[in-house]
C-alpha cells in the first residue's frame, strides 16, 4: 500500500510502498479516507519536533485522520463505521494516565504520538489501531472529520483555561487568538460556544489582501498585525482581554500574553516553539501581574477521547462558510505535495487516500 513518509536524510515527504498492516487482538484495521496537515507536520518534516520510531529511519506522517473500519477484528466496532483515531499510545513503563483514559496528561517518555513522535502515523491507505483509540463519527461528517483532532486540541485547552477560572464567577467578554494558522482560525470560530464574547481579536503578520484576514473579519473579529502591535501592546492599542489562546509557537508570545490579559484573565499556550531561542522579558512585571491581578497561564497539549467527542459536536456546529474558507485544499495521492505547501493561500489541507 502507499504511505507518505519523511526520512532522516531527506526532509521532504515522499510516497513509499509499505505492507498493509494486520490488526493485533484488540485492534481494528482502518481504511484511510483523509489525513489533515498542520503546523506540527511541518515541524516534523523539518526535524524541529518529534522523532522516528525506535531503530527506524522513516516515519509515516499524519496524525489528523478519518477512516472507515475495514476489519473490526472482533472488537466492539463495526465494519463500515467512520472513525477518527486519537494520537497518543503508551510507551515504556505503564503510565496510570493511559489506564485513566487521559493519555494527553502522560509524562514525556510514557507515550509515543502517531505520525509525530516515535510511531508511524496515519498517512497510509490502511492503518491499525486499538479499537478504544478509534472514536466513531457520524457518517455525514466523514468528509471533514480530519478536523476532529485539531478541534479536540482546542476543546481540551479551553476546558483547562476555563477550569483555571472556576473558583469565581468568571464571565469573559474579550478574547485574543494569537496566530492565524488553521488552529488559530478554527479556535476563533469555536469561541462563541464557550461564552458571549463581545470583542474578539486575532493576531497575524500578513499584509492585506489575505485569506486569513478575510476569515478573521468575517467572524466579526479584529485583525491585529504583530508587526505594528506587539502582543504586550494590546491593552493600549485596543483593550486588555480576558482570554488569550496562543497558537503561533512564537516563544515571546508566551510571556507577552500576561501583559495582554485583563485582571483575572487566563492565557492558554499551545504553540511548540522550534529551536533554543533566548531573549529578555520584563520578569518582575510579569510576575507581579500574575500574582497581583490573579492572572493565569496554562499550557495544554494533545487531547483524549472525551475531547474528541466534544470536537465532533463542535465541528457539527461550525458554519459551512468557515469550513469552506479554512479548508483550502484536499489533495489526492498523485498531488500529495500540494497538501504540504506552506504559502499564504494555504490554510488547512488534507491528503485524500480513498472515498467512502
Ligand atoms: P501554523 O499553521 O504554522 O500557524 C501558526 C500561525 O502563527 C501562522 O499563521 C503564522 O503566520 C503565525 N505566526 C507565527 N509567528 C507569528 C508572529 N510573531 N506574529 C504573528 N503571527 C505569527 O500552525 P497551526 O497548525 O495553526 O498550529 C499552531 C501552533 O500550535 C504550532 O506551533 C503547532 O505546533 C502548535 N500545536 C500545538 C498543539 C498542542 O497540542 N499543544 C496541537 C496542534 C498544534 P505566517 O503563516 O504568516 O507565518
Ligand atoms: C497534535 C497533538 C500532539 C502535539 C505535540 C499536535 O499537533 O495535534 O496531538 O500532542 O502536536 O506533539
Ligand atoms: Zn496537530
Short mmCIF file of C-alpha atoms and ligand atoms in Angstrom, two decimals:
data_model
loop_
_atom_site.label_atom_id
_atom_site.label_comp_id
_atom_site.label_asym_id
_atom_site.label_seq_id
_atom_site.Cartn_x
_atom_site.Cartn_y
_atom_site.Cartn_z
CA UNK A 1 0.00 0.00 0.00
CA UNK A 2 1.04 3.64 -0.47
CA UNK A 3 2.26 5.56 2.57
CA UNK A 4 3.67 9.10 2.93
CA UNK A 5 6.89 9.21 4.92
CA UNK A 6 9.68 11.54 5.88
CA UNK A 7 13.15 10.04 6.25
CA UNK A 8 16.18 11.09 8.21
CA UNK A 9 18.28 12.12 5.23
CA UNK A 10 15.55 13.53 3.00
CA UNK A 11 13.41 16.13 4.79
CA UNK A 12 10.68 16.06 2.14
CA UNK A 13 7.55 13.94 2.33
CA UNK A 14 7.50 11.14 -0.25
CA UNK A 15 5.37 8.13 -1.14
CA UNK A 16 6.73 4.65 -0.39
CA UNK A 17 5.32 1.15 -0.59
CA UNK A 18 4.53 -0.43 2.79
CA UNK A 19 2.84 -3.76 3.58
CA UNK A 20 -0.79 -3.46 4.63
CA UNK A 21 -0.80 -3.88 8.45
CA UNK A 22 -2.61 -6.77 10.16
CA UNK A 23 -4.62 -5.88 13.28
CA UNK A 24 -3.45 -7.49 16.53
CA UNK A 25 -6.06 -8.68 19.06
CA UNK A 26 -7.99 -5.64 20.31
CA UNK A 27 -7.09 -3.64 17.20
CA UNK A 28 -9.15 -2.81 14.12
CA UNK A 29 -7.96 -2.25 10.55
CA UNK A 30 -9.00 1.14 9.17
CA UNK A 31 -9.16 2.18 5.50
CA UNK A 32 -7.95 5.77 5.45
CA UNK A 33 -10.15 8.45 3.90
CA UNK A 34 -8.40 11.75 4.60
CA UNK A 35 -5.50 12.95 6.75
CA UNK A 36 -5.05 16.65 7.61
CA UNK A 37 -1.80 18.59 7.71
CA UNK A 38 -0.99 21.15 10.42
CA UNK A 39 1.91 23.23 11.68
CA UNK A 40 3.17 20.25 13.68
CA UNK A 41 3.51 18.18 10.50
CA UNK A 42 5.65 20.94 9.01
CA UNK A 43 7.78 20.92 12.17
CA UNK A 44 8.12 17.12 11.99
CA UNK A 45 9.12 17.25 8.31
CA UNK A 46 11.68 19.97 9.08
CA UNK A 47 13.10 17.95 12.00
CA UNK A 48 12.11 20.61 14.56
CA UNK A 49 9.71 18.38 16.53
CA UNK A 50 9.02 14.69 17.08
CA UNK A 51 11.16 11.74 16.10
CA UNK A 52 11.41 8.40 14.33
CA UNK A 53 10.20 5.07 15.70
CA UNK A 54 12.96 3.22 17.59
CA UNK A 55 15.54 1.93 15.11
CA UNK A 56 13.70 3.35 12.07
CA UNK A 57 14.95 5.87 9.54
CA UNK A 58 11.49 6.67 8.20
CA UNK A 59 8.30 7.92 9.85
CA UNK A 60 4.86 7.61 8.29
CA UNK A 61 3.42 11.11 8.65
CA UNK A 62 -0.04 12.23 9.71
CA UNK A 63 -1.95 12.46 12.98
CA UNK A 64 -5.27 14.06 11.92
CA UNK A 65 -7.09 11.16 10.28
CA UNK A 66 -10.51 9.87 9.42
CA UNK A 67 -11.18 6.42 8.02
CA UNK A 68 -13.64 3.56 7.74
CA UNK A 69 -13.36 0.34 9.74
CA UNK A 70 -12.31 -2.30 7.19
CA UNK A 71 -11.83 -5.19 9.63
CA UNK A 72 -13.39 -4.87 13.08
CA UNK A 73 -11.39 -7.95 14.18
CA UNK A 74 -13.82 -8.97 16.93
CA UNK A 75 -13.71 -5.55 18.62
CA UNK A 76 -16.85 -3.57 19.52
CA UNK A 77 -16.56 -1.59 16.26
CA UNK A 78 -18.49 -2.48 13.12
CA UNK A 79 -17.17 -2.68 9.62
CA UNK A 80 -18.07 0.40 7.57
CA UNK A 81 -18.16 2.65 10.66
CA UNK A 82 -16.48 6.05 10.23
CA UNK A 83 -13.81 6.63 12.90
CA UNK A 84 -11.10 9.09 13.90
CA UNK A 85 -8.02 7.84 15.80
CA UNK A 86 -6.56 9.52 18.86
CA UNK A 87 -2.83 10.27 18.64
CA UNK A 88 -1.01 9.01 21.74
CA UNK A 89 -0.15 5.39 22.54
CA UNK A 90 1.60 4.07 25.66
CA UNK A 91 5.35 3.53 25.58
CA UNK A 92 7.79 2.11 28.12
CA UNK A 93 6.75 1.86 31.76
CA UNK A 94 2.92 1.75 32.06
CA UNK A 95 1.55 5.21 32.87
CA UNK A 96 -1.58 5.49 35.05
CA UNK A 97 -2.78 8.24 32.73
CA UNK A 98 -3.41 5.72 29.96
CA UNK A 99 -5.34 3.50 32.37
CA UNK A 100 -7.47 6.52 33.33
CA UNK A 101 -8.20 7.42 29.70
CA UNK A 102 -6.12 10.60 29.87
CA UNK A 103 -3.19 9.94 27.50
CA UNK A 104 -2.88 13.70 26.98
CA UNK A 105 -1.60 14.01 30.56
CA UNK A 106 1.07 11.28 30.25
CA UNK A 107 4.64 12.30 31.05
CA UNK A 108 7.30 12.56 28.33
CA UNK A 109 8.76 9.08 27.80
CA UNK A 110 5.49 7.35 28.70
CA UNK A 111 3.95 7.80 25.26
CA UNK A 112 4.55 7.89 21.55
CA UNK A 113 2.49 10.04 19.18
CA UNK A 114 1.40 8.55 15.91
CA UNK A 115 2.83 10.47 12.97
CA UNK A 116 4.81 12.78 15.27
CA UNK A 117 6.97 11.14 17.91
CA UNK A 118 8.24 7.56 17.79
CA UNK A 119 5.32 5.86 16.00
CA UNK A 120 4.11 5.70 12.41
CA UNK A 121 1.17 7.92 11.60
CA UNK A 122 -1.96 7.57 9.52
CA UNK A 123 -0.88 8.77 6.06
CA UNK A 124 -1.21 5.34 4.51
CA UNK A 125 -4.01 3.56 2.67
CA UNK A 126 -4.67 1.47 5.79
CA UNK A 127 -3.68 1.70 9.45
CA UNK A 128 -4.36 -0.36 12.54
CA UNK A 129 -5.25 1.00 15.95
CA UNK A 130 -6.54 -0.30 19.29
CA UNK A 131 -10.31 -0.12 18.98
CA UNK A 132 -10.55 2.04 22.11
CA UNK A 133 -8.40 4.69 20.38
CA UNK A 134 -10.91 4.95 17.50
CA UNK A 135 -13.73 7.43 18.08
CA UNK A 136 -16.88 6.85 15.97
CA UNK A 137 -18.03 9.83 13.90
CA UNK A 138 -21.46 10.39 12.32
CA UNK A 139 -21.33 9.43 8.67
CA UNK A 140 -22.41 12.87 7.41
CA UNK A 141 -19.28 14.43 8.98
CA UNK A 142 -16.86 11.98 7.34
CA UNK A 143 -15.50 14.43 4.73
CA UNK A 144 -14.50 16.98 7.36
CA UNK A 145 -13.68 14.65 10.24
CA UNK A 146 -9.94 15.08 9.71
CA UNK A 147 -10.63 18.33 11.61
CA UNK A 148 -11.80 16.46 14.72
CA UNK A 149 -8.27 16.00 16.10
CA UNK A 150 -7.23 19.69 15.83
CA UNK A 151 -10.62 20.81 17.16
CA UNK A 152 -10.17 18.40 20.08
CA UNK A 153 -6.91 20.19 20.91
CA UNK A 154 -8.86 23.41 21.39
CA UNK A 155 -11.65 21.67 23.30
CA UNK A 156 -9.06 20.49 25.81
CA UNK A 157 -7.19 23.79 26.00
CA UNK A 158 -10.38 25.78 26.60
CA UNK A 159 -11.50 23.26 29.24
CA UNK A 160 -8.18 23.73 31.02
CA UNK A 161 -8.31 27.53 30.73
CA UNK A 162 -11.91 27.79 31.96
CA UNK A 163 -11.22 25.30 34.78
CA UNK A 164 -8.41 27.58 35.99
CA UNK A 165 -11.03 30.35 36.45
CA UNK A 166 -13.62 28.11 38.13
CA UNK A 167 -13.12 29.44 41.66
CA UNK A 168 -15.11 32.60 40.89
CA UNK A 169 -17.87 33.80 38.60
CA UNK A 170 -15.72 34.39 35.51
CA UNK A 171 -17.62 35.90 32.61
CA UNK A 172 -15.08 36.54 29.86
CA UNK A 173 -16.09 39.22 27.37
CA UNK A 174 -12.98 39.60 25.23
CA UNK A 175 -10.54 37.13 23.69
CA UNK A 176 -7.37 37.27 21.61
CA UNK A 177 -6.21 34.38 19.44
CA UNK A 178 -2.51 34.52 18.63
CA UNK A 179 -1.91 33.00 15.21
CA UNK A 180 -3.93 32.93 12.01
CA UNK A 181 -2.97 29.39 11.04
CA UNK A 182 -5.54 26.60 10.93
CA UNK A 183 -5.56 26.07 14.71
CA UNK A 184 -5.97 29.79 15.40
CA UNK A 185 -8.77 30.29 12.89
CA UNK A 186 -10.71 27.17 13.91
CA UNK A 187 -10.42 28.29 17.53
CA UNK A 188 -11.63 31.80 16.70
CA UNK A 189 -14.71 30.17 15.17
CA UNK A 190 -15.28 27.99 18.24
CA UNK A 191 -15.12 30.65 20.96
CA UNK A 192 -18.79 31.61 20.87
CA UNK A 193 -19.63 28.08 22.07
CA UNK A 194 -17.92 28.91 25.38
CA UNK A 195 -19.03 32.45 26.23
CA UNK A 196 -20.77 35.53 24.86
CA UNK A 197 -17.61 37.34 23.79
CA UNK A 198 -18.24 40.99 22.94
CA UNK A 199 -14.86 41.51 21.31
CA UNK A 200 -12.55 39.08 19.53
CA UNK A 201 -9.06 39.74 18.20
CA UNK A 202 -6.75 37.57 16.10
CA UNK A 203 -3.04 38.24 15.63
CA UNK A 204 -1.07 37.60 12.45
CA UNK A 205 1.80 39.11 10.47
CA UNK A 206 0.31 39.31 6.99
CA UNK A 207 -0.41 42.16 4.59
CA UNK A 208 -3.87 42.57 3.10
CA UNK A 209 -5.33 41.15 0.96
CA UNK A 210 -5.00 37.83 2.74
CA UNK A 211 -7.50 34.97 3.02
CA UNK A 212 -6.89 34.52 6.77
CA UNK A 213 -7.66 38.21 7.44
CA UNK A 214 -10.89 37.77 5.45
CA UNK A 215 -11.86 34.84 7.72
CA UNK A 216 -10.97 36.82 10.87
CA UNK A 217 -13.15 39.74 9.79
CA UNK A 218 -15.99 37.51 8.59
CA UNK A 219 -16.03 36.09 12.14
CA UNK A 220 -16.52 39.63 13.45
CA UNK A 221 -13.01 39.74 14.94
CA UNK A 222 -10.41 42.49 14.69
CA UNK A 223 -7.15 41.63 12.90
CA UNK A 224 -4.06 42.66 14.88
CA UNK A 225 -0.79 42.83 12.94
CA UNK A 226 2.05 41.84 15.28
CA UNK A 227 4.50 43.93 13.24
CA UNK A 228 2.60 47.06 14.33
CA UNK A 229 1.08 45.93 17.62
CA UNK A 230 3.15 43.56 19.74
CA UNK A 231 1.02 41.31 21.93
CA UNK A 232 2.01 43.24 25.06
CA UNK A 233 0.65 46.47 23.48
CA UNK A 234 -2.86 45.12 23.04
CA UNK A 235 -4.22 46.91 26.14
CA UNK A 236 -3.04 50.29 24.79
CA UNK A 237 -3.93 49.67 21.16
CA UNK A 238 -7.32 48.06 21.86
CA UNK A 239 -8.18 46.69 25.32
CA UNK A 240 -6.88 44.13 27.80
CA UNK A 241 -8.51 40.76 27.14
CA UNK A 242 -9.97 38.10 29.41
CA UNK A 243 -8.71 35.13 27.38
CA UNK A 244 -5.65 34.63 25.19
CA UNK A 245 -5.23 31.49 23.09
CA UNK A 246 -1.67 31.23 21.77
CA UNK A 247 -1.25 29.25 18.54
CA UNK A 248 1.86 30.78 16.97
CA UNK A 249 4.71 28.85 18.57
CA UNK A 250 6.46 32.24 18.83
CA UNK A 251 8.17 31.96 22.22
CA UNK A 252 7.89 35.66 23.12
CA UNK A 253 4.12 35.38 22.95
CA UNK A 254 4.05 33.10 25.99
CA UNK A 255 5.31 35.97 28.15
CA UNK A 256 3.69 38.89 26.34
CA UNK A 257 0.35 37.14 26.87
CA UNK A 258 0.47 38.07 30.56
CA UNK A 259 0.62 41.76 29.69
CA UNK A 260 -2.24 41.45 27.17
CA UNK A 261 -4.54 39.94 29.81
CA UNK A 262 -7.09 41.86 31.86
CA UNK A 263 -7.07 41.25 35.63
CA UNK A 264 -8.33 37.70 36.39
CA UNK A 265 -7.66 36.63 32.79
CA UNK A 266 -6.10 33.42 31.54
CA UNK A 267 -3.77 32.61 28.68
CA UNK A 268 -3.70 29.14 27.12
CA UNK A 269 -0.38 28.30 25.47
CA UNK A 270 -0.49 25.78 22.63
CA UNK A 271 2.42 26.60 20.35
CA UNK A 272 5.52 24.44 20.22
CA UNK A 273 8.48 26.78 19.58
CA UNK A 274 11.29 25.48 17.39
CA UNK A 275 14.94 25.81 18.44
CA UNK A 276 16.52 27.34 21.52
CA UNK A 277 15.61 30.97 21.37
CA UNK A 278 16.79 33.16 24.26
CA UNK A 279 15.52 36.68 24.88
CA UNK A 280 14.90 39.17 27.67
CA UNK A 281 11.49 39.54 29.31
CA UNK A 282 10.31 42.07 31.95
CA UNK A 283 10.35 39.33 34.58
CA UNK A 284 9.30 41.30 37.65
CA UNK A 285 6.44 42.99 35.83
CA UNK A 286 5.15 39.65 34.51
CA UNK A 287 5.47 38.01 37.91
CA UNK A 288 3.75 40.97 39.61
CA UNK A 289 0.84 40.93 37.19
CA UNK A 290 0.35 37.17 37.52
CA UNK A 291 0.15 37.49 41.30
CA UNK A 292 -1.46 40.86 41.99
CA UNK A 293 -4.01 40.55 39.18
CA UNK A 294 -4.85 36.85 39.61
CA UNK A 295 -3.75 36.07 36.06
CA UNK A 296 -3.03 32.54 34.91
CA UNK A 297 -1.07 30.87 32.15
CA UNK A 298 -1.85 27.26 31.27
CA UNK A 299 -0.02 25.03 28.85
CA UNK A 300 -2.03 22.41 27.00
CA UNK A 301 -1.03 19.55 24.74
CA UNK A 302 -2.84 16.72 22.97
CA UNK A 303 -6.37 15.59 23.87
CA UNK A 304 -8.30 12.50 24.94
CA UNK A 305 -11.36 10.62 23.70
CA UNK A 306 -13.70 12.92 25.69
CA UNK A 307 -12.25 15.95 23.90
CA UNK A 308 -12.70 14.11 20.57
CA UNK A 309 -16.39 13.58 21.39
CA UNK A 310 -16.77 17.29 22.21
CA UNK A 311 -14.90 18.14 19.00
CA UNK A 312 -17.38 16.15 16.91
CA UNK A 313 -20.18 18.35 18.34
CA UNK A 314 -18.13 21.48 17.78
CA UNK A 315 -17.35 20.50 14.17
CA UNK A 316 -21.04 19.92 13.51
CA UNK A 317 -21.77 23.43 14.87
CA UNK A 318 -19.17 25.34 12.80
CA UNK A 319 -20.66 27.36 9.94
CA UNK A 320 -20.24 25.88 6.45
CA UNK A 321 -18.68 29.06 5.09
CA UNK A 322 -15.92 28.91 7.73
CA UNK A 323 -15.08 25.29 6.94
CA UNK A 324 -15.13 26.06 3.19
CA UNK A 325 -12.78 29.01 3.66
CA UNK A 326 -10.40 27.29 6.11
CA UNK A 327 -10.03 24.03 4.16
CA UNK A 328 -8.14 25.38 1.18
CA UNK A 329 -7.26 22.04 -0.43
CA UNK A 330 -7.89 18.29 -0.31
CA UNK A 331 -5.32 16.58 -2.50
CA UNK A 332 -5.15 13.05 -3.88
CA UNK A 333 -2.01 10.96 -3.57
CA UNK A 334 -0.87 11.96 -7.06
CA UNK A 335 -0.77 15.56 -5.82
CA UNK A 336 0.08 15.00 -2.14
CA UNK A 337 2.91 17.56 -2.14
CA UNK A 338 0.35 20.32 -2.57
CA UNK A 339 -1.04 19.38 0.87
CA UNK A 340 2.35 20.23 2.40
CA UNK A 341 2.58 23.63 0.72
CA UNK A 342 3.03 26.41 3.25
CA UNK A 343 2.26 29.56 1.29
CA UNK A 344 -0.09 32.43 2.05
CA UNK A 345 -3.01 30.94 0.12
CA UNK A 346 -2.88 27.69 2.11
CA UNK A 347 -4.73 27.47 5.42
CA UNK A 348 -5.79 23.86 6.07
CA UNK A 349 -5.15 20.96 3.71
CA UNK A 350 -5.63 17.21 3.72
CA UNK A 351 -4.43 14.24 1.70
CA UNK A 352 -7.22 12.07 0.39
CA UNK A 353 -6.43 8.34 0.30
CA UNK A 354 -9.85 6.99 -0.57
CA UNK A 355 -13.52 7.84 -0.69
CA UNK A 356 -16.34 6.06 1.10
P1 LIG B 1 0.59 27.14 11.63
O1 LIG B 1 -0.36 26.87 10.51
O2 LIG B 1 2.04 27.16 11.38
O3 LIG B 1 0.12 28.54 12.25
C1 LIG B 1 0.91 29.39 13.01
C2 LIG B 1 0.49 30.78 12.66
O4 LIG B 1 1.09 31.69 13.53
C3 LIG B 1 0.89 31.18 11.24
O5 LIG B 1 -0.25 31.63 10.55
C4 LIG B 1 1.93 32.26 11.44
O6 LIG B 1 1.86 33.29 10.48
C5 LIG B 1 1.51 32.82 12.79
N1 LIG B 1 2.64 33.44 13.48
C6 LIG B 1 3.82 32.87 13.84
N2 LIG B 1 4.60 33.78 14.44
C7 LIG B 1 3.90 34.94 14.47
C8 LIG B 1 4.19 36.24 14.93
N3 LIG B 1 5.35 36.54 15.50
N4 LIG B 1 3.24 37.19 14.79
C9 LIG B 1 2.06 36.91 14.22
N5 LIG B 1 1.73 35.70 13.73
C10 LIG B 1 2.65 34.73 13.86
O7 LIG B 1 0.33 26.11 12.80
P2 LIG B 1 -1.04 25.53 13.42
O8 LIG B 1 -1.26 24.18 12.89
O9 LIG B 1 -2.09 26.56 13.31
O10 LIG B 1 -0.55 25.36 14.94
C11 LIG B 1 -0.18 26.49 15.70
C12 LIG B 1 0.86 26.12 16.74
O11 LIG B 1 0.27 25.23 17.67
C13 LIG B 1 2.11 25.41 16.22
O12 LIG B 1 3.22 25.82 16.99
C14 LIG B 1 1.81 23.93 16.48
O13 LIG B 1 2.97 23.17 16.67
C15 LIG B 1 1.05 24.04 17.77
N6 LIG B 1 0.12 22.94 18.05
C16 LIG B 1 0.08 22.51 19.32
C17 LIG B 1 -0.81 21.55 19.70
C18 LIG B 1 -0.87 21.13 21.12
O14 LIG B 1 -1.41 20.04 21.42
N7 LIG B 1 -0.35 21.94 22.04
C19 LIG B 1 -1.68 20.99 18.74
C20 LIG B 1 -1.62 21.45 17.43
C21 LIG B 1 -0.72 22.46 17.09
P3 LIG B 1 2.53 33.15 8.99
O15 LIG B 1 1.81 31.99 8.34
O16 LIG B 1 2.20 34.43 8.34
O17 LIG B 1 3.97 32.87 9.19
C1 LIG B 2 -1.02 17.27 17.85
C2 LIG B 2 -1.12 16.73 19.23
C3 LIG B 2 0.27 16.49 19.78
C4 LIG B 2 1.08 17.77 19.71
C5 LIG B 2 2.50 17.65 20.24
C6 LIG B 2 -0.14 18.49 17.84
O1 LIG B 2 -0.08 18.96 16.53
O2 LIG B 2 -2.28 17.64 17.31
O3 LIG B 2 -1.89 15.54 19.21
O4 LIG B 2 0.21 16.03 21.11
O5 LIG B 2 1.14 18.21 18.36
O6 LIG B 2 3.27 16.76 19.50
ZN1 LIG B 3 -1.79 18.54 15.28
#
